[in-house]
Amino acid sequence: MARFMTLRDAVAECIRDGDRVAMEGFTHLIPHAAGHEVIRQGRKGLTLYRMTPDIIYDQLIGMGCAEKLVFSWGGNPGVGSLHRLRDAVENGWPHKLAIEEHSHAAMANAYEAGASNLPFAMFRGYLGVDLPKVNPNIKRVTCPFTGEELAAVPAIRPDVGVIHALRADREGNVLLEGITGVQKETVLASRRSIVTVEELVDDFGPLNRNAVVLPSWTVTAIAVVPGGAHPSYAQGYYKRDNAFYIAWDKISRDRDGFLAWIKDNVLAKGPDAFAAHGRKVA
Amino acid sequence: MTNHTPTEMMTIAAARALKNDDVCFVGIGAPSAACNLARLTHAPQITLIYESGTLATRPNVLPLSIGDGELCDTALTTVSVPEMFRYWLQGGRITVGFLGGAQIDRFANLNTTVVGPYDAPQVRLPGGGGAPEIATNCGEIFITMAQSPRSFVGELEFITSMGHGRTGRERRAMGVKTKGPSRLMTDLCVFEPDDDTKEMTVVSIHPGVTREKIAENTGWPVRYASNVGETPPPTAQELEVLRDIQARTKKAHGGSR
């Protein structure tokens, strides 16, 4: 059964140095508050998984938390580069970052394989492209029935999956709605999981057509952190702060500016700082 | 002649390529503007799909990311990302994939991964995202990109997504049944692949653009079709709808861009 904890305790108990950690969210519901807590607790040597590493991974990488990044698209959507990711890959700052690069189809299938307790994922892809030349984890398998060659990648099995959801009920069941990305697969593929939520409720009420419910016994720790996805968004609670995504380009461009921002907005603050962003919209 | 920018001409030419009954997988940025312009002008019934899982979305402003709330709020339904790539893209249910890129070659292969050696890149680009599988699983591919010597290159250092391959013959050799890049709309002209060689060939030049200008902005000797037309200039309606949605978008995102 999921246990309700403070975010500080959840991160302290679930995430260890050197762990494989997937903090997922496909634009929507990105677990920023949890990422900040990982930075505050100074985790090192993490292998970070994420289809679309964006600002929160830029921050973790810039603060030296990650040893390796497994990803399929690393940018600031609609804005441009992730400057801390680029500085790590191009210049080795603050230290060298290993990368394992895939396509979205590969990562989505690999999470699904992990959730399905399969050793690898199979799909029709990686045709005529150069990624297989630089990523030895991309191989091919032959269909035993038709002889068709298909792409194969290892299942993703993180030590810890971290997501942000809309609500938890008092039994520790968790609800997501809207764009649900690969969050269900991430939690089910991971050994341990942390879910931050906007609010704790007695009853979920009527569910949206594409609602995802994770039963309490699939989740390790739940922390109530209103606003915890900011500057990404929580459907029905607050909108994506596109102005912040645009502003991040400038904040992160040079090392000193980045470190100053982290000092003021992460190291000197706690999870409560996110509450200002968590006001529910109509 | 209407008063318009080369970027507006590119977006409008790109929008015109889409049909009312297309099911289109939309890349972010320039493709997103073109696809929504088509929906708001000549193709009101077009189905637009973004890789975040939103099916048949009708955004009122252009999304900054592929997963803005606007896309989900205005969609017929929203599916998970694994389902999007398995059932919808790999399932062969998408007629057109609309892509952009950082670099392109004469066979419309795209690079969005690195400039320079992979292990020690001069520029680390975002990577492929959905493009490697969009490129081979959609019925055909449209591409829109502004031309420059840096973006239209003689030889790609890295192929992120396959167009017609390094020699133009790779799709057939690999047994890929989809058409691949069938149209490329730039800020200067429109390319289509030659029937035999698959090399991207200019079929239409935008008003006021010269062949010299195209040559200066292309990193290979450009080939022209036997009948090269002039792209019809933007209509007043096309320009008005495009400028309206861009103004709404700028206001909604609250940024200074």
XYZ file of C-alpha atoms in Angstrom:
539
model
C 0.000 0.000 0.000
C 1.140 3.510 -0.768
C 2.329 5.522 2.224
C 1.667 9.233 2.570
C 4.932 11.025 3.313
C 6.489 14.446 3.055
C 8.294 14.914 -0.249
C 11.564 15.220 1.683
C 11.063 11.826 3.347
C 9.825 10.191 0.155
C 12.938 11.216 -1.795
C 15.232 10.338 1.139
C 13.724 6.864 1.422
C 13.171 5.957 -2.246
C 16.029 7.513 -4.244
C 19.647 6.546 -3.585
C 22.897 7.647 -5.199
C 23.514 5.676 -8.373
C 19.856 4.704 -8.896
C 18.145 4.462 -12.258
C 15.411 7.086 -11.994
C 12.603 7.934 -14.427
C 10.799 11.224 -13.769
C 8.201 11.154 -16.504
C 5.587 13.527 -17.813
C 4.875 14.278 -21.461
C 4.661 18.102 -21.246
C 1.758 17.693 -18.800
C 2.254 16.809 -15.090
C 6.054 16.973 -14.969
C 7.289 16.319 -11.416
C 9.257 19.541 -10.908
C 8.878 19.682 -7.102
C 10.261 16.146 -6.772
C 13.180 17.041 -9.063
C 13.996 20.050 -6.896
C 13.975 17.846 -3.803
C 16.468 15.493 -5.464
C 18.730 18.505 -6.142
C 18.391 19.714 -2.529
C 19.307 16.295 -1.186
C 22.363 16.245 -3.459
C 21.835 12.868 -5.144
C 24.755 11.841 -7.367
C 25.482 9.302 -10.061
C 21.863 8.882 -11.181
C 20.955 7.325 -14.513
C 18.035 9.473 -15.596
C 15.395 8.163 -17.999
C 12.945 10.433 -19.755
C 11.438 10.564 -23.248
C 11.440 14.357 -23.279
C 14.001 15.696 -20.802
C 13.185 19.356 -20.425
C 13.724 22.045 -17.798
C 13.753 19.834 -14.695
C 16.321 17.478 -16.227
C 18.340 20.496 -17.383
C 18.431 21.533 -13.705
C 19.374 18.065 -12.418
C 22.115 17.730 -15.055
C 23.443 21.236 -14.399
C 23.651 20.447 -10.670
C 25.674 17.310 -11.335
C 23.061 14.779 -10.143
C 23.230 12.632 -13.294
C 25.912 10.311 -14.605
C 23.895 9.146 -17.608
C 20.825 10.260 -19.536
C 18.598 7.887 -21.517
C 16.267 9.935 -23.707
C 14.586 10.479 -27.067
C 14.148 14.270 -27.390
C 16.093 16.739 -25.266
C 15.020 20.317 -25.767
C 12.953 23.186 -24.446
C 9.774 22.577 -26.466
C 9.005 25.395 -28.874
C 11.864 27.481 -27.453
C 15.171 25.842 -28.309
C 18.083 24.077 -26.662
C 18.545 22.869 -23.114
C 21.714 24.804 -22.349
C 22.773 22.767 -19.296
C 22.310 19.485 -21.198
C 24.313 20.892 -24.113
C 27.053 22.192 -21.808
C 27.340 18.727 -20.247
C 27.456 16.910 -23.607
C 29.559 19.448 -25.514
C 31.918 20.629 -22.733
C 31.616 18.127 -19.873
C 30.294 20.706 -17.361
C 29.844 20.146 -14.452
C 31.121 16.698 -15.430
C 30.889 14.306 -18.339
C 27.409 12.969 -19.026
C 26.963 9.631 -20.774
C 23.989 9.471 -23.117
C 21.912 6.634 -24.521
C 19.684 7.985 -27.245
C 16.502 6.494 -28.684
C 13.402 7.502 -30.618
C 10.057 8.175 -28.911
C 8.601 4.958 -30.308
C 11.505 2.997 -28.803
C 11.218 4.571 -25.348
C 7.409 4.297 -25.224
C 7.629 0.634 -26.207
C 10.475 0.057 -23.726
C 8.436 1.459 -20.820
C 5.513 -0.704 -21.869
C 7.804 -3.755 -21.962
C 9.050 -2.870 -18.483
C 5.502 -2.580 -17.158
C 4.693 -5.906 -18.847
C 7.672 -7.637 -17.177
C 9.188 -8.439 -20.581
C 12.950 -8.284 -21.246
C 12.732 -6.216 -24.415
C 10.428 -4.220 -26.654
C 9.811 -4.833 -30.330
C 8.444 -2.457 -32.938
C 8.702 -1.435 -36.603
C 11.275 1.319 -36.654
C 14.836 2.637 -36.755
C 14.892 2.076 -40.528
C 17.527 3.883 -42.571
C 18.774 5.989 -39.641
C 22.112 6.405 -37.862
C 21.113 5.960 -34.199
C 21.716 2.173 -34.262
C 25.356 2.925 -35.226
C 25.935 4.883 -32.006
C 23.618 3.047 -29.594
C 24.493 -0.647 -29.106
C 21.175 -1.149 -27.288
C 19.329 -0.928 -30.601
C 19.178 -4.349 -32.228
C 16.945 -6.278 -34.609
C 14.848 -9.399 -34.162
C 13.178 -11.579 -36.752
C 9.490 -12.409 -36.477
C 9.276 -16.225 -36.150
C 6.015 -16.256 -38.115
C 6.557 -13.891 -41.042
C 10.334 -13.409 -41.160
C 9.950 -9.629 -40.902
C 12.861 -7.870 -39.199
C 11.820 -5.566 -36.394
C 13.648 -3.186 -34.070
C 14.361 -4.322 -30.501
C 15.450 -2.349 -27.431
C 15.827 -3.422 -23.788
C 12.859 -2.913 -21.464
C 13.166 0.089 -19.148
C 13.156 -1.079 -15.515
C 13.982 1.903 -13.292
C 14.802 1.588 -9.603
C 12.490 4.525 -9.028
C 9.653 6.023 -11.058
C 8.600 9.568 -10.172
C 5.413 11.197 -11.475
C 3.026 14.021 -10.595
C -0.710 13.200 -10.572
C -3.871 15.194 -10.044
C -5.368 13.571 -6.951
C -4.933 10.783 -4.432
C -7.771 9.384 -2.342
C -7.327 8.489 1.335
C -6.558 4.863 0.495
C -3.645 5.994 -1.641
C -5.114 5.369 -5.089
C -3.869 7.919 -7.619
C -5.682 9.682 -10.497
C -4.337 11.282 -13.689
C -6.389 12.821 -16.489
C -5.651 14.752 -19.682
C -2.403 13.933 -21.470
C -1.248 10.906 -19.497
C 1.945 10.189 -21.457
C 3.886 7.162 -20.194
C 3.272 7.733 -16.492
C 1.260 4.565 -15.861
C 3.934 2.476 -17.591
C 6.692 4.288 -15.665
C 5.212 3.476 -12.258
C 4.437 -0.140 -13.189
C 7.923 -0.657 -14.670
C 9.717 0.710 -11.595
C 10.678 -1.094 -8.382
C 9.771 1.881 -6.233
C 7.698 4.929 -7.031
C 7.020 8.413 -5.760
C 3.824 10.205 -6.778
C 3.289 13.859 -5.929
C -0.345 15.017 -6.183
C -2.228 18.287 -6.326
C -4.645 17.308 -3.591
C -5.936 14.607 -1.316
C -9.671 13.856 -1.687
C -12.266 11.566 -0.096
C -13.663 10.520 -3.453
C -12.380 10.981 -7.034
C -15.891 11.803 -8.246
C -16.875 11.228 -11.884
C -13.863 10.245 -13.969
C -12.827 11.760 -17.278
C -12.952 9.421 -20.313
C -9.224 8.938 -20.436
C -8.624 8.808 -16.687
C -5.725 6.681 -15.474
C -6.034 5.246 -11.965
C -3.031 3.657 -10.285
C -4.153 1.408 -7.411
C -2.579 2.128 -4.037
C -0.606 -1.127 -4.036
C 1.335 -0.098 -7.166
C 2.752 3.052 -5.538
C 5.426 3.332 -2.820
C 5.091 6.906 -1.583
C 2.609 9.740 -2.092
C 3.396 13.354 -1.225
C 0.791 16.089 -1.474
C 2.496 18.992 -3.255
C 0.029 21.491 -4.744
C 1.534 23.207 -7.768
C 4.248 20.528 -7.889
C 4.230 20.325 -11.695
C 4.914 24.029 -12.280
C 6.027 25.359 -14.812
C 4.374 22.433 -16.618
C 0.677 22.132 -15.901
C -2.027 20.125 -14.178
C -5.221 19.749 -16.204
C -8.089 21.485 -14.383
C -5.720 23.099 -11.842
C -3.312 25.449 -13.588
C -2.050 26.120 -17.111
C 1.388 25.569 -18.574
C 3.567 28.559 -17.723
C 4.826 29.051 -21.266
C 6.372 32.390 -20.300
C 8.641 30.572 -17.831
C 9.726 28.058 -20.479
C 10.672 31.019 -22.676
C 12.430 32.738 -19.736
C 14.411 29.554 -18.917
C 16.369 29.978 -22.144
C 18.015 33.096 -20.724
C 18.292 31.893 -17.112
C 20.099 28.715 -18.111
C 22.309 30.121 -20.861
C 25.389 30.760 -18.708
C 26.671 28.767 -15.742
C 26.681 31.559 -13.165
C 23.168 32.701 -13.990
C 21.963 29.122 -13.740
C 23.659 28.517 -10.368
C 22.278 31.772 -8.980
C 18.759 30.803 -10.040
C 19.087 27.347 -8.453
C 20.415 28.863 -5.219
C 17.484 31.260 -4.895
C 14.696 29.068 -6.233
C 15.664 25.525 -5.268
C 18.313 25.352 -2.545
C 16.833 28.166 -0.456
C 13.271 26.888 -0.839
C 11.184 23.802 -0.104
C 8.233 21.953 -1.662
C 5.832 24.527 -0.167
C 7.129 27.096 -2.657
C 5.145 25.321 -5.384
C 1.806 26.024 -3.667
C 1.729 29.548 -5.109
C 1.335 27.965 -8.577
C -1.300 25.437 -7.534
C -4.399 27.606 -7.490
C -7.241 25.744 -9.082
C -8.768 27.285 -12.197
C -12.476 26.968 -12.930
C 1.497 41.413 -55.386
C 0.530 40.963 -51.774
C 2.721 42.212 -48.982
C 3.970 39.130 -47.145
C 7.151 37.715 -45.632
C 9.047 34.680 -46.995
C 8.135 32.768 -43.798
C 4.437 33.492 -44.365
C 4.735 32.269 -47.949
C 6.406 29.080 -46.660
C 3.695 28.398 -44.088
C 0.935 29.064 -46.620
C 2.547 26.866 -49.291
C 2.906 24.131 -46.651
C -0.735 24.453 -45.589
C -1.919 24.121 -49.193
C -0.298 20.681 -49.438
C -2.808 19.236 -46.948
C -6.210 17.861 -47.904
C -9.501 17.877 -46.058
C -9.496 14.081 -45.607
C -5.887 13.815 -44.409
C -4.986 12.337 -41.051
C -1.856 14.268 -40.173
C 0.812 13.652 -37.525
C 1.958 17.183 -36.682
C 5.506 18.166 -35.780
C 5.968 21.204 -33.564
C 6.934 24.639 -34.849
C 6.543 25.457 -38.542
C 4.547 22.258 -39.336
C 2.092 23.032 -36.536
C 1.401 26.507 -37.935
C 0.896 25.098 -41.444
C -1.417 22.289 -40.322
C -3.640 24.595 -38.307
C -3.728 27.138 -41.119
C -4.989 24.358 -43.417
C -7.644 23.420 -40.846
C -8.796 27.041 -40.555
C -8.949 27.599 -44.333
C -9.459 24.921 -47.003
C -9.341 21.733 -44.895
C -11.787 22.164 -41.990
C -12.284 18.414 -41.522
C -8.582 17.489 -41.408
C -7.608 15.250 -38.491
C -4.596 16.644 -36.645
C -2.681 14.361 -34.303
C 0.128 15.380 -31.942
C 2.472 12.799 -30.432
C 1.372 13.674 -26.901
C -1.691 11.530 -27.670
C -4.254 14.111 -28.768
C -6.433 12.857 -31.661
C -8.408 15.236 -33.885
C -7.393 18.335 -31.976
C -8.595 21.825 -32.940
C -6.459 24.323 -31.007
C -7.517 27.961 -31.011
C -3.908 29.069 -30.487
C -0.749 27.345 -31.699
C 0.755 25.169 -28.969
C 4.257 26.039 -27.750
C 4.909 22.357 -26.989
C 3.410 19.188 -28.445
C 1.499 18.681 -25.188
C -0.062 22.036 -24.311
C -3.400 21.754 -22.463
C -5.079 23.487 -25.399
C -4.484 20.379 -27.525
C -6.113 18.028 -25.031
C -9.022 20.394 -24.274
C -9.970 20.626 -27.966
C -9.270 16.984 -28.964
C -11.823 14.309 -29.813
C -9.912 12.010 -27.462
C -6.481 11.684 -25.892
C -4.586 8.395 -25.762
C -1.408 7.361 -23.950
C 1.942 7.860 -25.651
C 2.638 4.112 -26.098
C -0.798 3.733 -27.693
C -0.108 6.704 -29.972
C 3.068 5.140 -31.329
C 1.784 1.547 -31.452
C -1.843 1.627 -32.577
C -2.009 4.894 -34.480
C 1.425 5.519 -36.029
C 2.774 1.962 -36.379
C -0.797 0.803 -37.054
C -0.672 2.661 -40.365
C -3.619 4.949 -39.613
C -1.872 8.224 -40.470
C -1.780 9.512 -44.055
C 0.711 12.380 -43.676
C 3.556 13.067 -41.277
C 4.551 16.730 -41.247
C 8.141 17.307 -40.164
C 10.682 20.073 -39.790
C 14.378 19.687 -39.091
C 17.705 21.379 -38.526
C 19.398 19.976 -41.637
C 18.217 18.274 -44.824
C 19.980 16.756 -47.833
C 18.980 16.315 -51.481
C 17.142 13.072 -50.710
C 15.192 14.729 -47.877
C 16.913 12.818 -45.109
C 16.787 14.902 -41.926
C 19.271 15.573 -39.142
C 18.062 16.848 -35.773
C 20.674 15.017 -33.681
C 24.198 16.473 -33.861
C 26.442 18.732 -35.894
C 29.963 17.317 -35.784
C 31.031 13.901 -34.484
C 28.362 12.132 -32.390
C 30.705 11.586 -29.427
C 32.140 15.101 -29.463
C 29.522 17.272 -31.140
C 30.018 20.909 -32.053
C 26.279 21.357 -31.598
C 24.073 18.949 -29.717
C 20.568 19.209 -31.210
C 17.421 17.877 -29.426
C 17.355 14.488 -31.161
C 14.809 12.554 -33.142
C 11.765 12.359 -30.883
C 9.010 10.785 -32.939
C 10.572 11.516 -36.339
C 12.472 8.250 -37.073
C 9.255 6.218 -37.009
C 6.999 8.978 -38.390
C 9.286 9.007 -41.453
C 8.590 5.383 -42.345
C 5.141 4.654 -40.850
C 3.066 7.540 -42.268
C 1.646 7.205 -45.786
C 3.763 10.116 -46.985
C 5.890 12.885 -45.508
C 5.686 16.629 -45.984
C 8.582 18.760 -44.774
C 8.762 22.492 -44.213
C 12.056 24.294 -43.502
C 13.614 27.653 -44.266
C 16.534 27.403 -46.715
C 20.111 28.379 -45.876
C 23.553 26.939 -46.676
C 23.723 25.617 -43.086
C 20.367 23.833 -43.215
C 20.328 22.554 -46.834
C 23.600 20.616 -46.854
C 25.430 18.533 -49.437
C 26.076 15.688 -47.027
C 24.415 15.004 -43.679
C 26.746 13.960 -40.878
C 23.920 12.140 -39.148
C 20.630 10.778 -40.471
C 18.000 11.152 -37.735
C 15.079 10.221 -39.956
C 15.173 8.667 -43.405
C 13.916 10.494 -46.424
C 14.812 8.569 -49.574
C 18.121 7.356 -48.088
C 21.757 8.162 -48.896
C 21.337 7.196 -52.572
C 17.588 7.530 -53.104
C 17.168 3.753 -53.317
C 17.150 2.755 -49.637
C 13.406 2.716 -48.989
C 12.752 0.143 -51.678
C 15.828 -1.885 -50.691
C 14.578 -2.069 -47.097
C 11.069 -3.020 -48.121
C 9.564 0.216 -46.785
C 6.183 0.540 -48.471
C 5.302 4.132 -47.550
C 6.143 6.979 -49.958
C 8.500 9.035 -47.806
C 9.040 12.757 -48.442
C 6.726 13.748 -51.294
C 6.814 17.509 -50.833
C 9.204 20.035 -49.289
C 7.987 23.592 -48.790
C 10.661 26.228 -48.089
C 10.673 29.996 -47.851
C 11.888 30.125 -51.472
C 10.224 27.307 -53.390
C 8.531 23.899 -53.394
C 10.437 20.653 -54.043
C 9.095 17.229 -55.014
C 11.127 14.047 -55.513
C 12.093 13.072 -59.049
C 10.122 9.955 -60.074
C 13.246 7.950 -60.909
C 16.121 9.284 -58.797
C 14.063 10.491 -55.779
C 16.247 13.600 -55.622
C 14.243 16.584 -54.370
C 13.576 18.765 -57.406
C 12.148 22.287 -57.568
C 8.635 22.282 -59.056
C 7.490 25.766 -58.072
C 9.258 29.020 -57.181
C 7.711 31.559 -54.838
C 6.901 35.018 -56.293
C 9.938 37.293 -56.474
C 12.494 34.526 -55.825
C 15.289 33.884 -58.335
C 17.153 30.678 -59.199
C 20.340 32.426 -58.046
C 18.828 32.986 -54.621
C 17.837 29.311 -54.392
C 21.375 28.271 -55.431
C 22.951 30.515 -52.771
C 20.872 28.872 -50.074
C 21.240 25.246 -51.074
C 24.337 23.141 -50.389
C 24.013 21.023 -53.523
C 23.471 21.775 -57.246
C 19.702 22.262 -57.396
C 17.746 20.407 -60.062
C 14.585 21.830 -61.576
C 11.590 20.009 -62.994
C 10.930 20.439 -66.730
C 7.912 22.611 -65.951
C 8.676 24.950 -63.081
C 5.712 27.090 -62.113
C 5.369 30.130 -59.900
C 3.777 29.486 -56.519
C 0.479 31.390 -56.350
C 0.950 34.288 -53.913
C -0.887 34.174 -50.564
C -4.540 35.117 -50.789
C -5.885 37.838 -48.530
C -7.810 35.168 -46.591
C -4.770 32.929 -46.064
C -2.716 35.844 -44.768
C -5.475 37.092 -42.498
C -6.122 33.695 -40.900
C -2.387 33.047 -40.418
C -1.741 36.455 -38.852
C -4.799 36.098 -36.605
C -3.723 32.753 -35.154
C -0.169 33.987 -34.662
C -1.405 37.081 -32.834
C -3.661 34.943 -30.595
C -0.736 32.610 -29.947
C 1.663 35.374 -28.979
C -0.880 36.825 -26.581
C -1.687 33.443 -25.034
C 1.925 32.488 -24.395
C 2.682 35.784 -22.729
C 6.301 35.716 -23.858
C 8.365 38.303 -25.614
C 9.081 36.187 -28.684
